[in-house]
Amino acid sequence: MKLRLDSRSIKFKTWLYFILFAAFLMIVLWFFQVFFLNSFYSVMKDEQTRSVAHDIESAYERKSSEKFIDAVEDISTTNDMFIYIVSQDGKTMYFRPSGDATVAQYYVDQIDALNQIMLDEKSDSVYRRIKSADSKDVLAFGQLLTANDKESMLIYIFSPLYPVSSTIQILMNQLIYVTFISLAVACLISFYLSIRITRPIRMITRSAEKLADGQYGIVFKGGHYTEINNLADTLTRASIELEKSDMLQKDLIANVSHDLRTPLTMIKSYAEMIRDLSGNNPQKREQHLQVIIDEADRLNMLVGDLLSLSRMQSGKMVLERSNFNITEAARSILNTYKIMEDEQGYTFRLNCNADYIVNGDEEKIKQVISNLLTNAIKFAGDDKTVIISLKRRGKFVLCQVEDHGIGIAPEELNHVWERYYRASSNMVRASEGSGLGLSIVKEILSLHKSNFGVDSTVGKGTTFWFELSFIKAEKLRGTLN
């Protein structure tokens, strides 16, 4: 199955979307700058005229007559408008035209018309759009200002609406250049961004094709974007997991074929011997049948250990942690080996001065102790003595399994946890088992995140040890409560 990402399609779409977005922005700019400029200008002048009238009215209400005129002067100098103020008896209070005097006189001539409109409408204010002497639009505003303790006044404001056609023409010429330049820049940016996006996608595509062809363990490289980096990281994790799964599968097949061949050969050979030689000899037949039974038991043990180890290494095994008495657990394991004291002369001792409570998976830890004990029994030495020691060490409980055998050479200590490894110095006596006991111990203790190790002196013996978190009695009571 091929995993393919079409980077050319992504590149083209990225380029196209960016160009369309730039074109949309230019259309909006043309639309508002050209077609609505007149309307915007009119609305702006209308708001400006009303604002000036409001400022003058506020100054009239809050200031004295002299300060009022000063305030109007300030307003007049900051706005391009004709402002004319008279008292109610016709006395000119302020008059400073903006622009040509002829135009100003024309505005004064319009005051009577504005007053007549206020009289006709019985209103204190009037707002109209009129024509100037040169037929240009002008916003004309008139208002009566009254106050109890002040002289009434009439204000007139004339705000010309200058033609913007020439301005629009200038903007159109500018926008033509801006449009072409913007589209050119948009093309360059979109081309750059499309390459920046599609280059890591092409790399991911090539790596994905290798992964689909069965090349596991590939590291996918991302790019400059979070989403692409997340995709690359996810595919890398998938590649690593596929590699692990493939290795475990091949390893399991190799192990099964390696481990099962010898006992199966033995079973077949002794079955043939019973058929051809010892079928009528009860004593030899029993011996041969016992070999077949022993090899069948060994096969069963091999399959169980292989399955357990594979589950641990594949991450499928989940620990069922709890607080338990490791002293009692060690004592119960030793009881199962008591028969070997009577029948084979072994000596088992438990050195422990207290009941220690630890946290962990009780059944898995019992398996660890049992595997270490079985390993120690196989290489116990001439005194056939195996000692389990439990003692407190800081925040942990230290468990040691000690034998007095021939020991392990220093250069071989790091290999004892490997599958099927047996130290050369330990081959002084035949050993039975699957060869997976210490590998299983290592995996269980690794799942517990425990410290563990082995100390050995050639000619004196070997001690395997591990640590588990110690649980104080008061903490345990609090948990139970």
Coordinates of C-alpha atoms in Angstrom, one line a residue:
M1 CA 0.0 0.0 0.0
K2 CA 1.4 3.4 -1.0
L3 CA 1.0 6.4 1.2
R4 CA 1.2 9.5 -1.0
L5 CA 0.6 13.3 -0.4
D6 CA 0.2 15.3 -3.6
S7 CA 2.5 18.3 -2.8
R8 CA 2.0 19.8 -6.3
S9 CA -1.7 20.1 -5.7
I10 CA -1.1 21.7 -2.3
K11 CA 1.5 24.1 -3.8
F12 CA -0.9 25.2 -6.6
K13 CA -3.9 25.6 -4.2
T14 CA -1.7 27.7 -1.7
W15 CA -0.6 29.9 -4.6
L16 CA -4.1 30.3 -6.0
Y17 CA -5.7 31.0 -2.6
F18 CA -3.2 33.7 -1.8
I19 CA -3.6 35.4 -5.2
L20 CA -7.4 35.3 -4.8
F21 CA -7.2 36.8 -1.4
A22 CA -4.9 39.6 -2.6
A23 CA -7.3 40.3 -5.5
F24 CA -10.2 40.4 -3.1
L25 CA -8.4 43.0 -1.0
M26 CA -7.6 45.1 -4.1
I27 CA -11.3 45.0 -5.2
V28 CA -12.4 46.1 -1.8
L29 CA -9.8 48.9 -1.8
W30 CA -11.0 50.1 -5.2
F31 CA -14.6 49.9 -4.2
F32 CA -14.3 52.0 -1.1
Q33 CA -11.6 54.5 -2.3
V34 CA -13.3 55.3 -5.6
F35 CA -17.0 54.6 -5.6
F36 CA -17.8 55.7 -2.1
L37 CA -15.3 58.6 -1.7
N38 CA -17.9 61.3 -2.3
S39 CA -20.4 59.7 0.2
F40 CA -17.6 59.4 2.8
Y41 CA -16.6 62.9 2.3
S42 CA -20.1 64.3 2.7
V43 CA -20.8 62.3 5.8
M44 CA -17.5 63.4 7.3
K45 CA -18.2 67.1 6.6
D46 CA -21.7 66.8 8.0
E47 CA -20.3 65.3 11.2
Q48 CA -17.5 67.9 11.4
T49 CA -20.1 70.8 11.0
R50 CA -22.3 69.4 13.7
S51 CA -19.3 68.9 16.0
V52 CA -18.2 72.5 15.5
A53 CA -21.7 73.8 16.3
H54 CA -21.8 71.6 19.4
D55 CA -18.4 72.9 20.6
I56 CA -19.5 76.5 20.1
E57 CA -22.7 75.9 22.0
S58 CA -20.8 74.3 24.9
A59 CA -18.4 77.3 25.0
Y60 CA -21.4 79.7 25.1
E61 CA -22.9 77.9 28.1
R62 CA -19.7 77.5 30.1
K63 CA -17.7 80.7 29.4
S64 CA -18.1 84.4 29.7
S65 CA -18.7 86.6 26.6
E66 CA -15.0 87.4 26.2
K67 CA -13.8 83.9 26.7
F68 CA -16.6 82.6 24.5
I69 CA -15.2 84.7 21.6
D70 CA -11.7 83.4 22.3
A71 CA -13.0 79.9 22.2
V72 CA -14.8 80.5 18.9
E73 CA -11.5 81.9 17.5
D74 CA -9.7 78.7 18.5
I75 CA -12.4 76.6 16.8
S76 CA -12.3 78.7 13.7
T77 CA -8.5 78.4 13.2
T78 CA -8.6 74.6 13.4
N79 CA -11.5 74.1 10.9
D80 CA -11.9 75.2 7.3
M81 CA -15.3 76.8 7.8
F82 CA -17.0 80.2 7.6
I83 CA -18.3 81.2 11.1
Y84 CA -20.5 84.2 11.8
I85 CA -22.0 85.1 15.2
V86 CA -24.4 88.0 15.8
S87 CA -26.4 89.1 18.9
Q88 CA -30.1 88.9 18.7
D89 CA -30.3 92.7 18.1
G90 CA -28.1 92.4 15.0
K91 CA -24.7 93.3 16.5
T92 CA -21.8 91.3 14.9
M93 CA -20.0 89.4 17.7
Y94 CA -17.6 87.3 15.6
F95 CA -16.8 87.3 11.9
R96 CA -13.8 85.8 10.4
P97 CA -14.3 84.3 6.9
S98 CA -12.3 81.4 5.6
G99 CA -11.2 81.9 2.0
D100 CA -12.3 84.5 -0.6
A101 CA -14.1 87.6 0.6
T102 CA -16.6 87.4 -2.2
V103 CA -17.6 83.9 -1.1
A104 CA -17.9 85.1 2.5
Q105 CA -20.2 87.9 1.4
Y106 CA -22.3 85.4 -0.4
Y107 CA -22.6 83.4 2.8
V108 CA -23.7 86.5 4.7
D109 CA -26.4 87.1 2.1
Q110 CA -27.8 83.7 2.9
I111 CA -28.3 84.4 6.6
D112 CA -31.7 86.1 6.0
A113 CA -32.9 82.9 4.2
L114 CA -31.8 80.8 7.1
N115 CA -33.5 83.0 9.6
Q116 CA -36.7 82.8 7.6
I117 CA -36.6 79.0 7.6
M118 CA -36.2 79.0 11.4
L119 CA -39.2 81.4 11.7
D120 CA -41.3 79.3 9.3
E121 CA -40.4 76.0 11.1
K122 CA -40.6 77.7 14.6
S123 CA -37.2 76.1 15.4
D124 CA -34.1 77.3 17.1
S125 CA -31.8 75.7 14.5
V126 CA -31.6 75.0 10.8
Y127 CA -29.4 72.7 8.7
R128 CA -29.5 72.9 4.9
R129 CA -27.4 72.1 1.9
I130 CA -27.2 75.2 -0.4
K131 CA -25.4 76.2 -3.5
S132 CA -22.5 78.7 -3.4
A133 CA -22.0 81.5 -5.9
D134 CA -19.9 79.2 -8.1
S135 CA -22.6 76.5 -7.8
K136 CA -20.7 74.3 -5.3
D137 CA -22.5 72.5 -2.5
V138 CA -22.3 74.1 0.9
L139 CA -23.5 72.9 4.3
A140 CA -25.3 75.8 6.0
F141 CA -26.1 75.6 9.8
G142 CA -27.8 78.2 11.9
Q143 CA -28.8 78.1 15.6
L144 CA -30.1 80.4 18.3
L145 CA -28.1 80.3 21.6
T146 CA -30.0 81.4 24.7
A147 CA -29.3 81.4 28.4
N148 CA -31.0 83.1 31.4
D149 CA -28.1 85.3 32.5
K150 CA -26.5 85.8 29.0
E151 CA -27.2 87.7 25.9
S152 CA -28.9 85.6 23.2
M153 CA -26.8 85.0 20.1
L154 CA -27.2 83.5 16.6
I155 CA -24.4 81.5 15.1
Y156 CA -24.1 80.6 11.4
I157 CA -21.6 78.0 10.0
F158 CA -21.0 77.5 6.3
S159 CA -18.9 74.4 5.4
P160 CA -18.1 74.1 1.7
L161 CA -18.1 70.7 0.0
Y162 CA -15.1 70.9 -2.3
P163 CA -15.3 68.7 -5.4
V164 CA -13.3 65.4 -5.0
S165 CA -13.4 64.3 -8.7
S166 CA -9.7 65.3 -9.1
T167 CA -8.8 63.5 -5.9
I168 CA -10.6 60.4 -7.2
Q169 CA -8.7 60.5 -10.4
I170 CA -5.4 60.8 -8.5
L171 CA -6.5 57.8 -6.3
M172 CA -7.4 55.8 -9.4
N173 CA -4.0 56.4 -11.0
Q174 CA -2.3 55.4 -7.7
L175 CA -4.5 52.4 -7.3
I176 CA -3.6 51.1 -10.7
Y177 CA 0.1 51.0 -9.8
V178 CA -0.7 49.7 -6.3
T179 CA -2.8 46.9 -7.8
F180 CA -0.1 45.7 -10.2
I181 CA 2.6 46.0 -7.5
S182 CA 0.5 44.2 -4.9
L183 CA -0.4 41.4 -7.3
A184 CA 3.2 40.9 -8.2
V185 CA 4.3 40.9 -4.6
A186 CA 1.4 38.5 -3.8
C187 CA 2.6 36.1 -6.5
L188 CA 6.1 36.2 -5.1
I189 CA 5.0 35.7 -1.5
S190 CA 2.5 32.9 -2.5
F191 CA 5.2 31.2 -4.5
Y192 CA 7.6 31.4 -1.6
L193 CA 5.0 30.2 0.9
S194 CA 3.9 27.3 -1.3
I195 CA 7.5 26.1 -1.6
R196 CA 8.0 26.5 2.2
I197 CA 4.9 24.4 2.8
T198 CA 5.3 21.8 0.2
R199 CA 9.0 21.0 0.6
P200 CA 8.5 19.3 4.0
I201 CA 5.4 17.6 2.7
R202 CA 7.4 16.2 -0.2
M203 CA 10.0 14.9 2.3
I204 CA 7.3 13.4 4.4
T205 CA 5.8 11.8 1.3
R206 CA 9.1 10.1 0.3
S207 CA 9.6 8.9 3.9
A208 CA 6.0 7.6 4.0
E209 CA 6.6 5.6 0.8
K210 CA 9.6 4.0 2.4
L211 CA 7.5 3.2 5.5
A212 CA 4.8 1.7 3.3
D213 CA 7.4 -0.5 1.6
G214 CA 8.4 -1.9 5.0
Q215 CA 11.4 0.2 6.0
Y216 CA 10.6 0.8 9.6
G217 CA 12.4 3.1 12.1
I218 CA 12.3 6.1 9.7
V219 CA 12.5 9.6 11.2
F220 CA 10.1 12.0 9.5
K221 CA 11.4 15.6 9.3
G222 CA 8.9 18.5 9.7
G223 CA 9.1 22.1 8.5
H224 CA 8.4 25.6 9.7
Y225 CA 4.8 25.0 10.7
T226 CA 3.4 23.4 13.8
E227 CA 0.8 21.3 12.0
I228 CA 3.5 19.8 9.7
N229 CA 5.8 19.2 12.7
N230 CA 3.0 17.4 14.5
L231 CA 2.3 15.2 11.5
A232 CA 6.0 14.4 11.2
D233 CA 6.3 13.5 14.9
T234 CA 3.2 11.3 14.7
L235 CA 4.5 9.4 11.7
T236 CA 7.9 9.1 13.4
R237 CA 6.2 7.5 16.5
A238 CA 4.2 5.2 14.2
S239 CA 7.4 4.2 12.4
I240 CA 9.2 3.4 15.6
E241 CA 6.2 1.5 17.0
L242 CA 6.0 -0.5 13.7
E243 CA 9.7 -1.2 14.0
K244 CA 9.3 -2.5 17.5
S245 CA 6.4 -4.6 16.6
D246 CA 8.2 -6.1 13.6
M247 CA 11.3 -6.8 15.7
L248 CA 9.2 -8.4 18.5
Q249 CA 7.4 -10.5 15.9
K250 CA 10.7 -11.7 14.3
D251 CA 12.3 -12.2 17.7
L252 CA 9.4 -14.3 18.9
I253 CA 9.5 -16.5 15.8
A254 CA 13.2 -16.9 16.2
N255 CA 13.0 -17.7 19.9
V256 CA 10.1 -20.1 19.4
S257 CA 12.0 -22.0 16.6
H258 CA 15.2 -22.0 18.7
D259 CA 13.6 -23.0 22.0
L260 CA 11.2 -25.6 20.8
R261 CA 13.5 -27.5 18.5
T262 CA 15.5 -29.2 21.2
P263 CA 12.6 -30.5 23.4
L264 CA 10.6 -31.5 20.3
T265 CA 13.6 -33.4 19.0
M266 CA 13.9 -35.1 22.4
I267 CA 10.2 -36.0 22.5
K268 CA 10.3 -37.5 19.0
S269 CA 13.6 -39.4 19.6
Y270 CA 12.3 -41.0 22.9
A271 CA 8.9 -41.7 21.4
E272 CA 10.7 -43.6 18.6
M273 CA 12.8 -45.4 21.1
I274 CA 9.7 -46.6 23.0
R275 CA 8.3 -47.7 19.7
D276 CA 11.4 -49.5 18.4
L277 CA 13.3 -50.6 21.5
S278 CA 11.7 -50.3 24.9
G279 CA 8.1 -50.9 24.2
N280 CA 8.2 -54.3 25.8
N281 CA 10.7 -53.3 28.6
P282 CA 8.7 -51.7 31.4
Q283 CA 11.8 -50.2 33.2
K284 CA 13.3 -48.5 30.1
R285 CA 9.8 -47.6 28.9
E286 CA 9.1 -45.7 32.1
Q287 CA 12.5 -43.9 31.9
H288 CA 11.8 -42.9 28.3
L289 CA 8.3 -41.8 29.1
Q290 CA 9.6 -39.7 32.0
V291 CA 11.9 -37.9 29.6
I292 CA 9.0 -37.2 27.3
I293 CA 7.0 -35.8 30.2
D294 CA 9.9 -33.7 31.4
E295 CA 10.5 -32.2 27.9
A296 CA 6.7 -31.6 27.5
D297 CA 6.8 -29.7 30.9
R298 CA 9.8 -27.7 29.6
L299 CA 8.0 -26.9 26.4
N300 CA 5.0 -25.6 28.5
M301 CA 7.3 -23.5 30.6
L302 CA 9.1 -22.1 27.5
V303 CA 5.8 -21.1 25.9
G304 CA 4.6 -19.4 29.1
D305 CA 7.8 -17.5 29.6
L306 CA 8.0 -16.4 26.0
L307 CA 4.4 -15.1 26.1
S308 CA 5.0 -13.3 29.4
L309 CA 8.2 -11.7 28.1
S310 CA 6.6 -10.7 24.8
R311 CA 3.7 -9.1 26.6
M312 CA 6.0 -7.1 28.8
Q313 CA 8.3 -5.9 25.9
S314 CA 5.3 -4.9 23.8
G315 CA 3.9 -2.7 26.6
K316 CA 0.7 -4.7 26.8
M317 CA 1.2 -5.7 30.4
V318 CA -0.4 -3.4 33.0
L319 CA 0.8 -3.4 36.6
E320 CA -1.8 -3.8 39.3
R321 CA -0.1 -1.8 42.1
S322 CA -1.0 -2.1 45.7
N323 CA 0.6 -1.9 49.2
F324 CA 1.6 -5.4 50.3
N325 CA 3.8 -7.2 52.8
I326 CA 6.9 -8.2 51.0
T327 CA 8.2 -10.1 54.0
E328 CA 5.2 -12.3 54.0
A329 CA 5.5 -12.7 50.2
A330 CA 9.1 -13.9 50.5
R331 CA 8.2 -16.3 53.3
S332 CA 5.4 -17.9 51.3
I333 CA 7.7 -18.4 48.3
L334 CA 10.3 -20.1 50.5
N335 CA 7.7 -22.5 51.9
T336 CA 7.2 -23.9 48.4
Y337 CA 10.8 -24.8 48.2
K338 CA 11.0 -26.6 51.7
I339 CA 10.6 -30.0 50.0
M340 CA 14.1 -29.4 48.4
E341 CA 15.6 -29.1 51.9
D342 CA 14.4 -32.7 52.8
E343 CA 15.0 -34.3 49.4
Q344 CA 18.0 -32.5 48.0
G345 CA 19.8 -31.1 51.0
Y346 CA 19.3 -27.4 50.2
T347 CA 19.2 -24.7 53.0
F348 CA 17.0 -21.7 52.6
R349 CA 17.1 -18.7 55.0
L350 CA 15.1 -15.5 55.2
N351 CA 17.0 -12.7 56.9
C352 CA 14.5 -10.0 58.0
N353 CA 13.9 -8.3 61.3
A354 CA 10.5 -6.7 60.5
D355 CA 7.5 -6.9 58.2
Y356 CA 8.0 -4.4 55.4
I357 CA 5.2 -2.9 53.4
V358 CA 6.0 -1.9 49.8
N359 CA 4.1 -0.7 46.8
G360 CA 4.0 -2.7 43.6
D361 CA 2.3 -5.5 41.7
E362 CA 2.4 -8.3 44.4
E363 CA 2.1 -11.2 41.9
K364 CA 4.8 -9.8 39.6
I365 CA 7.1 -9.2 42.5
K366 CA 6.5 -12.8 43.7
Q367 CA 7.5 -13.9 40.2
V368 CA 10.7 -11.9 40.5
I369 CA 11.7 -13.4 43.8
S370 CA 10.8 -16.9 42.6
N371 CA 12.9 -16.5 39.4
L372 CA 15.8 -15.2 41.4
L373 CA 15.5 -18.0 43.9
T374 CA 15.3 -20.6 41.1
N375 CA 18.4 -19.1 39.5
A376 CA 20.3 -19.1 42.8
I377 CA 19.3 -22.8 43.4
K378 CA 20.8 -23.8 40.1
F379 CA 24.1 -22.2 41.0
A380 CA 24.1 -22.5 44.7
G381 CA 27.5 -24.2 45.1
D382 CA 28.6 -27.0 47.3
D383 CA 26.9 -25.7 50.5
K384 CA 23.5 -25.6 48.6
T385 CA 22.6 -22.5 50.7
V386 CA 20.3 -19.7 49.4
I387 CA 19.6 -16.6 51.4
I388 CA 16.8 -14.0 50.9
S389 CA 17.5 -10.8 52.8
L390 CA 15.1 -7.9 53.3
K391 CA 16.1 -4.6 54.9
R392 CA 15.3 -0.9 55.0
R393 CA 17.4 1.4 53.0
G394 CA 16.2 5.0 53.1
K395 CA 12.9 5.4 51.3
F396 CA 13.2 1.8 49.9
V397 CA 13.2 -1.8 50.9
L398 CA 16.1 -3.7 49.6
C399 CA 15.5 -7.4 48.6
Q400 CA 18.6 -9.6 48.0
V401 CA 18.9 -13.2 46.9
E402 CA 22.3 -14.6 47.6
D403 CA 24.0 -17.9 46.7
H404 CA 27.6 -19.2 47.5
G405 CA 28.3 -20.6 44.1
I406 CA 31.3 -20.1 41.8
G407 CA 30.2 -16.6 40.9
I408 CA 30.2 -14.6 37.7
A409 CA 33.2 -12.9 36.0
P410 CA 33.1 -9.1 36.1
E411 CA 33.1 -8.8 32.3
E412 CA 30.0 -11.0 32.1
L413 CA 27.8 -9.2 34.7
N414 CA 26.1 -6.9 32.2
H415 CA 25.0 -9.9 30.1
V416 CA 23.2 -11.9 32.7
W417 CA 19.9 -10.2 32.0
E418 CA 20.0 -11.2 28.3
R419 CA 17.8 -14.0 27.0
Y420 CA 19.4 -17.4 26.9
Y421 CA 22.7 -16.1 28.3
R422 CA 24.6 -18.3 30.7
A423 CA 27.9 -17.2 32.2
S424 CA 30.8 -19.4 31.2
S425 CA 31.9 -19.7 34.8
N426 CA 28.5 -21.0 35.8
M427 CA 28.6 -24.0 33.5
V428 CA 30.0 -26.1 36.3
R429 CA 26.8 -28.0 36.5
A430 CA 23.9 -28.7 34.2
S431 CA 21.2 -26.1 34.5
E432 CA 17.6 -26.4 33.5
G433 CA 15.1 -23.8 32.6
S434 CA 13.9 -21.6 29.7
G435 CA 16.9 -19.2 29.9
L436 CA 14.3 -16.3 30.2
G437 CA 14.0 -16.1 34.0
L438 CA 16.4 -13.2 34.5
S439 CA 15.1 -11.4 31.4
I440 CA 11.6 -11.6 32.8
V441 CA 12.9 -10.2 36.1
K442 CA 14.5 -7.3 34.3
E443 CA 11.3 -6.5 32.4
I444 CA 9.1 -6.6 35.6
L445 CA 11.5 -4.4 37.6
S446 CA 11.8 -2.0 34.7
L447 CA 8.0 -1.7 34.6
H448 CA 8.1 -0.9 38.3
K449 CA 10.9 1.7 37.6
S450 CA 12.9 0.0 40.4
N451 CA 16.6 0.0 40.9
F452 CA 18.1 -3.5 40.5
G453 CA 21.4 -5.1 39.8
V454 CA 23.8 -8.0 40.5
D455 CA 27.0 -8.2 42.6
S456 CA 29.3 -11.2 42.2
T457 CA 32.7 -12.4 43.2
V458 CA 34.3 -15.3 41.4
G459 CA 34.7 -18.3 43.8
K460 CA 32.5 -16.8 46.5
G461 CA 29.0 -16.3 45.1
T462 CA 26.4 -14.0 43.5
T463 CA 23.8 -11.6 44.9
F464 CA 20.9 -10.3 42.9
W465 CA 19.1 -7.3 44.4
F466 CA 16.2 -4.9 43.7
E467 CA 14.5 -2.0 45.6
L468 CA 10.8 -1.1 46.1
S469 CA 9.3 2.0 47.6
F470 CA 8.8 1.6 51.4
I471 CA 5.3 2.4 52.8
K472 CA 5.2 3.7 56.4
A473 CA 2.8 2.1 58.8
E474 CA 0.9 5.4 59.5
K475 CA 0.5 6.1 55.8
L476 CA -0.8 2.5 55.3
R477 CA -3.3 3.0 58.1
G478 CA -4.5 6.3 56.4
T479 CA -5.0 4.5 53.2
L480 CA -7.0 1.7 54.8
N481 CA -9.1 4.2 56.7

